[in-house]
mmCIF file of C-alpha atoms in Angstrom:
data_model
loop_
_atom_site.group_PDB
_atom_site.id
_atom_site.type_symbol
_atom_site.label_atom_id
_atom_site.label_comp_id
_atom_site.label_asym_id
_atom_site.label_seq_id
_atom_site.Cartn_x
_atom_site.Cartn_y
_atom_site.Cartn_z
ATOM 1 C CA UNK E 1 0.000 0.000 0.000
ATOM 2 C CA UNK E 2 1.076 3.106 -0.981
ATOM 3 C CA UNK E 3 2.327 5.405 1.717
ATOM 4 C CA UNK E 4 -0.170 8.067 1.035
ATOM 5 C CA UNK E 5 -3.014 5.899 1.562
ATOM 6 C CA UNK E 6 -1.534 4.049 4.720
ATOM 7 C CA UNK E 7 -1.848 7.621 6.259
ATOM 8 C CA UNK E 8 -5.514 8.262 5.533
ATOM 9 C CA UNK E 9 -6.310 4.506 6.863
ATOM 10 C CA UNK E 10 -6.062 4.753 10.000
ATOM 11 C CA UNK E 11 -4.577 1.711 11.923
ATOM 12 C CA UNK E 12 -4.853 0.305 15.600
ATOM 13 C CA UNK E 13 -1.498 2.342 16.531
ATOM 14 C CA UNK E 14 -3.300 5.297 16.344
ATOM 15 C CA UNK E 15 -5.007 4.856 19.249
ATOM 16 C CA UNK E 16 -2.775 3.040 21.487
ATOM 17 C CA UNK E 17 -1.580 4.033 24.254
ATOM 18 C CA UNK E 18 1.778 5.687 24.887
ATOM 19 C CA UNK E 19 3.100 2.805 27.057
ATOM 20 C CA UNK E 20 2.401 0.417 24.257
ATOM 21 C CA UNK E 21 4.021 2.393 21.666
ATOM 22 C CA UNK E 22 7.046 2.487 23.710
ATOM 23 C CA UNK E 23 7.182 -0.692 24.355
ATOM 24 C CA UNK E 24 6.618 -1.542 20.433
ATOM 25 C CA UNK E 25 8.663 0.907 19.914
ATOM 26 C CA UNK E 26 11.394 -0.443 21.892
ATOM 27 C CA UNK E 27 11.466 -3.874 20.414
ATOM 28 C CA UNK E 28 11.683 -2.270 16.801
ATOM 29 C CA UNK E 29 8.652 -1.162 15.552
ATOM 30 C CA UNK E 30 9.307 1.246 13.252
ATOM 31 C CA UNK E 31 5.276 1.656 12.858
ATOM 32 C CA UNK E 32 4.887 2.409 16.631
ATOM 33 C CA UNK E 33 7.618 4.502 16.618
ATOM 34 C CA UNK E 34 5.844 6.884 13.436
ATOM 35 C CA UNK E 35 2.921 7.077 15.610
ATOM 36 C CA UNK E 36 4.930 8.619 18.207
ATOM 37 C CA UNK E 37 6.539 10.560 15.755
ATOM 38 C CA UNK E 38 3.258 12.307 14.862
ATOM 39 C CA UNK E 39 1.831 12.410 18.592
ATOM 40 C CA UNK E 40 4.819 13.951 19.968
ATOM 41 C CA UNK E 41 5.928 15.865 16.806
ATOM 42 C CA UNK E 42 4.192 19.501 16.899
ATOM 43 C CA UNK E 43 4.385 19.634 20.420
ATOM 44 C CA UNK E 44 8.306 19.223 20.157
ATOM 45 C CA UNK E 45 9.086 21.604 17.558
ATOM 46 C CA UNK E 46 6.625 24.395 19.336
ATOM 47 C CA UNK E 47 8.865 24.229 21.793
ATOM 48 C CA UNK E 48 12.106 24.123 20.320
ATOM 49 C CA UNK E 49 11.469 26.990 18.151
ATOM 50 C CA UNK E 50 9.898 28.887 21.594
ATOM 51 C CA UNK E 51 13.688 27.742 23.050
ATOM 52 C CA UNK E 52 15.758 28.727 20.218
ATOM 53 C CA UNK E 53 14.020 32.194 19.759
ATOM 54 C CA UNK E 54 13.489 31.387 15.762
ATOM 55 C CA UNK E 55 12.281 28.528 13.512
ATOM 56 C CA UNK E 56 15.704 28.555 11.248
ATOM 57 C CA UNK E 57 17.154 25.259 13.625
ATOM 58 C CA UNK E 58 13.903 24.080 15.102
ATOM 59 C CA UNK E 59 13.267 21.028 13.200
ATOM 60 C CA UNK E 60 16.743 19.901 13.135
ATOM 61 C CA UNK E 61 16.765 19.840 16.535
ATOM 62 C CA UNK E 62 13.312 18.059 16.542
ATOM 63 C CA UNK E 63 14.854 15.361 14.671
ATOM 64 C CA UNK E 64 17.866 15.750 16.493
ATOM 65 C CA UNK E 65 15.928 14.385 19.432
ATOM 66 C CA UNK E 66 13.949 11.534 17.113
ATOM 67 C CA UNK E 67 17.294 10.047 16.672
ATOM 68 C CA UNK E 68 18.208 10.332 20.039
ATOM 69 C CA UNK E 69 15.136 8.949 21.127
ATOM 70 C CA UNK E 70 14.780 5.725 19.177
ATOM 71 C CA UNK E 71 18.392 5.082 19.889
ATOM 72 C CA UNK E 72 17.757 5.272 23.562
ATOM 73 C CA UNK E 73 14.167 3.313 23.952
ATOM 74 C CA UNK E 74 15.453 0.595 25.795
ATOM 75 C CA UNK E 75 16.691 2.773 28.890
ATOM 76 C CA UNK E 76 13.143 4.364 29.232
ATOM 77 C CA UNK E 77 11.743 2.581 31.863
ATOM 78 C CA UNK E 78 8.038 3.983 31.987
ATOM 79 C CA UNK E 79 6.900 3.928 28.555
ATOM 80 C CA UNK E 80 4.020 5.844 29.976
ATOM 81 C CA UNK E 81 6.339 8.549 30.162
ATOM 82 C CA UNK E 82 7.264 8.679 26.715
ATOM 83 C CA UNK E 83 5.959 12.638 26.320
ATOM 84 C CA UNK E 84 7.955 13.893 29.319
ATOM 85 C CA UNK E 85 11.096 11.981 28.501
ATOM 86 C CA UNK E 86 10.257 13.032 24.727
ATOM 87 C CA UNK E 87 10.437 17.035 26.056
ATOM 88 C CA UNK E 88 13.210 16.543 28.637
ATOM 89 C CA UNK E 89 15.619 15.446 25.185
ATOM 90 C CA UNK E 90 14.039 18.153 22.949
ATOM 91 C CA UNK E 91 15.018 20.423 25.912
ATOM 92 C CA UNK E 92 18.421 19.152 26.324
ATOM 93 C CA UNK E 93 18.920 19.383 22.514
ATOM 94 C CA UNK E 94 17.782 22.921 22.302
ATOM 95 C CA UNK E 95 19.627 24.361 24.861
ATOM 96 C CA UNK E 96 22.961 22.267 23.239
ATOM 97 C CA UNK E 97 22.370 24.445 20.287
ATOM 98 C CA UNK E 98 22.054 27.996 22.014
ATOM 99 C CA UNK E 99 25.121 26.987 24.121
ATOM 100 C CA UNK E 100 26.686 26.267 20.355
ATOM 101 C CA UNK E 101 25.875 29.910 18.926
ATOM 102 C CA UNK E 102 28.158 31.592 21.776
ATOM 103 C CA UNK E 103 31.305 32.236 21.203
ATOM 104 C CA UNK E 104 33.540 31.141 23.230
ATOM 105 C CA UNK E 105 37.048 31.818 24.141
ATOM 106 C CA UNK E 106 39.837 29.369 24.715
ATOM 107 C CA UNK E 107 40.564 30.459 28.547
ATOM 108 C CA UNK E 108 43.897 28.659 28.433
ATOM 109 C CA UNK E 109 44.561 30.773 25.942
ATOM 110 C CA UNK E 110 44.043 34.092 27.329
ATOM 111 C CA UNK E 111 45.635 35.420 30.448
ATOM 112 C CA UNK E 112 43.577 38.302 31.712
ATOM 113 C CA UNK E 113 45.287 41.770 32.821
ATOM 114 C CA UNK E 114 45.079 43.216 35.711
ATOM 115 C CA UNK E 115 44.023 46.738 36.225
ATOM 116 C CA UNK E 116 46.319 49.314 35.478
ATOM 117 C CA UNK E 117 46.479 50.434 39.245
ATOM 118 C CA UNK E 118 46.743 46.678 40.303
ATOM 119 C CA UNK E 119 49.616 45.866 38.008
ATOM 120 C CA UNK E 120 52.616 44.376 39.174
ATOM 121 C CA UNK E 121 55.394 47.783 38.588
ATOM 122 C CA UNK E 122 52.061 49.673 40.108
ATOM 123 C CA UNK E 123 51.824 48.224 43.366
ATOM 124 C CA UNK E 124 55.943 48.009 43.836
ATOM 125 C CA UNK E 125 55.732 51.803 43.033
ATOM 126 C CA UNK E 126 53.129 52.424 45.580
ATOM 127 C CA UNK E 127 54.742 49.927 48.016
ATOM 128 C CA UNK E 128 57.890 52.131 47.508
ATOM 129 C CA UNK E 129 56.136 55.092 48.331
ATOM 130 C CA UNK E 130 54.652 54.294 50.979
ATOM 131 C CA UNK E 131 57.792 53.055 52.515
ATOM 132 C CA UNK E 132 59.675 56.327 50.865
ATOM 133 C CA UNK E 133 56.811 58.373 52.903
ATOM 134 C CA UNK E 134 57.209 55.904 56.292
ATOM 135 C CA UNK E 135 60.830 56.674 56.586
ATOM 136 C CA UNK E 136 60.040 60.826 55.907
ATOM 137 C CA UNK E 137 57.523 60.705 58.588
ATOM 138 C CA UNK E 138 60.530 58.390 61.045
ATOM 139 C CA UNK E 139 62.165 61.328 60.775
ATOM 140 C CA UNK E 140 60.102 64.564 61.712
ATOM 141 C CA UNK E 141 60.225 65.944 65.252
ATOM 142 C CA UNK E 142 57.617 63.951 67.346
ATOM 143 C CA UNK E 143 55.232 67.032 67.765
ATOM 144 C CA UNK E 144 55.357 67.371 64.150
ATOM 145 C CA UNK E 145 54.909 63.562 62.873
ATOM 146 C CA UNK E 146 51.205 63.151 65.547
ATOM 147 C CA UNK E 147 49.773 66.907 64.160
ATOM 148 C CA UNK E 148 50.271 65.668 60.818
ATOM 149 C CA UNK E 149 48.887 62.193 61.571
ATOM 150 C CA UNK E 150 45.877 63.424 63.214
ATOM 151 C CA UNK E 151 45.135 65.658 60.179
ATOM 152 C CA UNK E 152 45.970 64.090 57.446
ATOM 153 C CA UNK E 153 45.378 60.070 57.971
ATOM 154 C CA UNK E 154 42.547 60.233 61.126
ATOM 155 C CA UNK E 155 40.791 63.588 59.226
ATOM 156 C CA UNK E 156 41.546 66.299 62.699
ATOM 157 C CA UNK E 157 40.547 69.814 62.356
ATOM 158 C CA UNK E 158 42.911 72.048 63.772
ATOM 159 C CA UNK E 159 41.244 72.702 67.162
ATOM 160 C CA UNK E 160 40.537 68.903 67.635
ATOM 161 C CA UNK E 161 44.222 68.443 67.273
ATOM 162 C CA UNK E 162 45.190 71.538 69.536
ATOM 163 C CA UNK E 163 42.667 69.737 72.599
ATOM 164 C CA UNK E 164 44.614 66.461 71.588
ATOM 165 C CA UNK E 165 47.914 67.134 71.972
ATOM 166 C CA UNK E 166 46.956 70.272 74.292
ATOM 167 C CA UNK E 167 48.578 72.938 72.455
ATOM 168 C CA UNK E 168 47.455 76.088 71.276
ATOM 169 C CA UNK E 169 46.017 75.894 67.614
ATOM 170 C CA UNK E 170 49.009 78.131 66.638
ATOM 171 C CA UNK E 171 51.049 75.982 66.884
ATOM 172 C CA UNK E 172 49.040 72.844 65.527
ATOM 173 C CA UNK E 173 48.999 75.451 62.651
ATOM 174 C CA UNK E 174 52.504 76.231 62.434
ATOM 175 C CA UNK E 175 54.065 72.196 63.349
ATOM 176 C CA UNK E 176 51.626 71.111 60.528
ATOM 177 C CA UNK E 177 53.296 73.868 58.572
ATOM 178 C CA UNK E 178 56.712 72.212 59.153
ATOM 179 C CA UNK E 179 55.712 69.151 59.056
ATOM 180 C CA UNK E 180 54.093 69.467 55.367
ATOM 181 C CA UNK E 181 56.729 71.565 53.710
ATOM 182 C CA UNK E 182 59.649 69.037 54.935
ATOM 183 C CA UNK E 183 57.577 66.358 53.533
ATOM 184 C CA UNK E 184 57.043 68.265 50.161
ATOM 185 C CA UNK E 185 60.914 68.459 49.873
ATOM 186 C CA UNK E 186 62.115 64.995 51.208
ATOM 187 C CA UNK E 187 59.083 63.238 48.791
ATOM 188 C CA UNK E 188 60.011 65.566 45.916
ATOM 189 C CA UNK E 189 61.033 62.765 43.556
ATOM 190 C CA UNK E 190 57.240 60.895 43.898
ATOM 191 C CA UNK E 191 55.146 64.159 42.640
#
């Protein structure tokens, strides 16, 4: 019989039930297998093409899945279940092909770069500084070292200093005055 006419007659498959496809299916029955074809079908390539965003790759991936499907019959073990198992590989094949479209780099083959201000002759400069600026500070007359530490790391203003170190703000003004220009002219070569 022709095949056009074998689809217009329809045949006890048709009916059956999903377990007994399955199970047909599963012990070769191409003929049980078609019917699940046609069941499951539409339903699989509406969602594919919902997954994918576009119709261009929906029915390869449809029969993608087919393949994958009748190759793997004998591990279903509810044959009830054939729809859900049918959309869990339609799924799985779908989102195989968005992961596909990305691009993706070759990590190993790219070694990121660090921030300018986090590269490695960066931080040594800074680390040099800072010790450059330690040793400056070393050596400043006590009174003059804790007014400019109070203002210029802990944030002071001048009277808060002055009750600190219980001095008149006069001479907050004029140690911090010291203090700075010596620090100007011993970190000259970091400006």
């Amino acid at each position: 019989m022709p095949a056009t006419l074998r689809e217009q007659v329809p045949s006890a498959l048709d009916t059956a039930s999903d377990l007994t496809l399955a199970d047909r299916a599963a012990d070769g029955d191409v003929r049980a297998f078609e019917v699940i074809v046609r069941r499951y079908g539409p339903l699989m390539r509406v969602y594919a093409s919902r997954v994918l965003g576009s119709n261009d790759e929906m029915d390869d991936v449809v029969q993608e899945s087919f393949i994958t499907a009748w190759q793997q019959l004998s591990t279903l073990e509810d044959g009830g279940a054939v729809k859900s198992w049918l959309m869990r590989i339609v799924s799985r094949k779908s989102i195989d092909r968005l992961r596909a479209r990305r691009h993706h780099a070759n990590i190993d083959l790219t070694e990121p770069t660090a921030p300018e201000h986090q590269s490695p002759h960066r931080l040594a400069e800074a680390e040099s500084q800072t010790e450059a600026l330690s040793r400056v500070l070393a050596e400043l007359p006590e009174d003059q070292r804790r007014c400019w530490t109070l203002r210029e790391l802990a944030d002071y203003s001048y009277g808060e200093i002055a009750e600190e170190l219980e001095l008149p703000v006069s001479t907050v003004r004029g140690l911090l005055a010291r203090a700075r220009k010596t620090l100007l002219r011993e970190m000259e070569e970091w400006r």
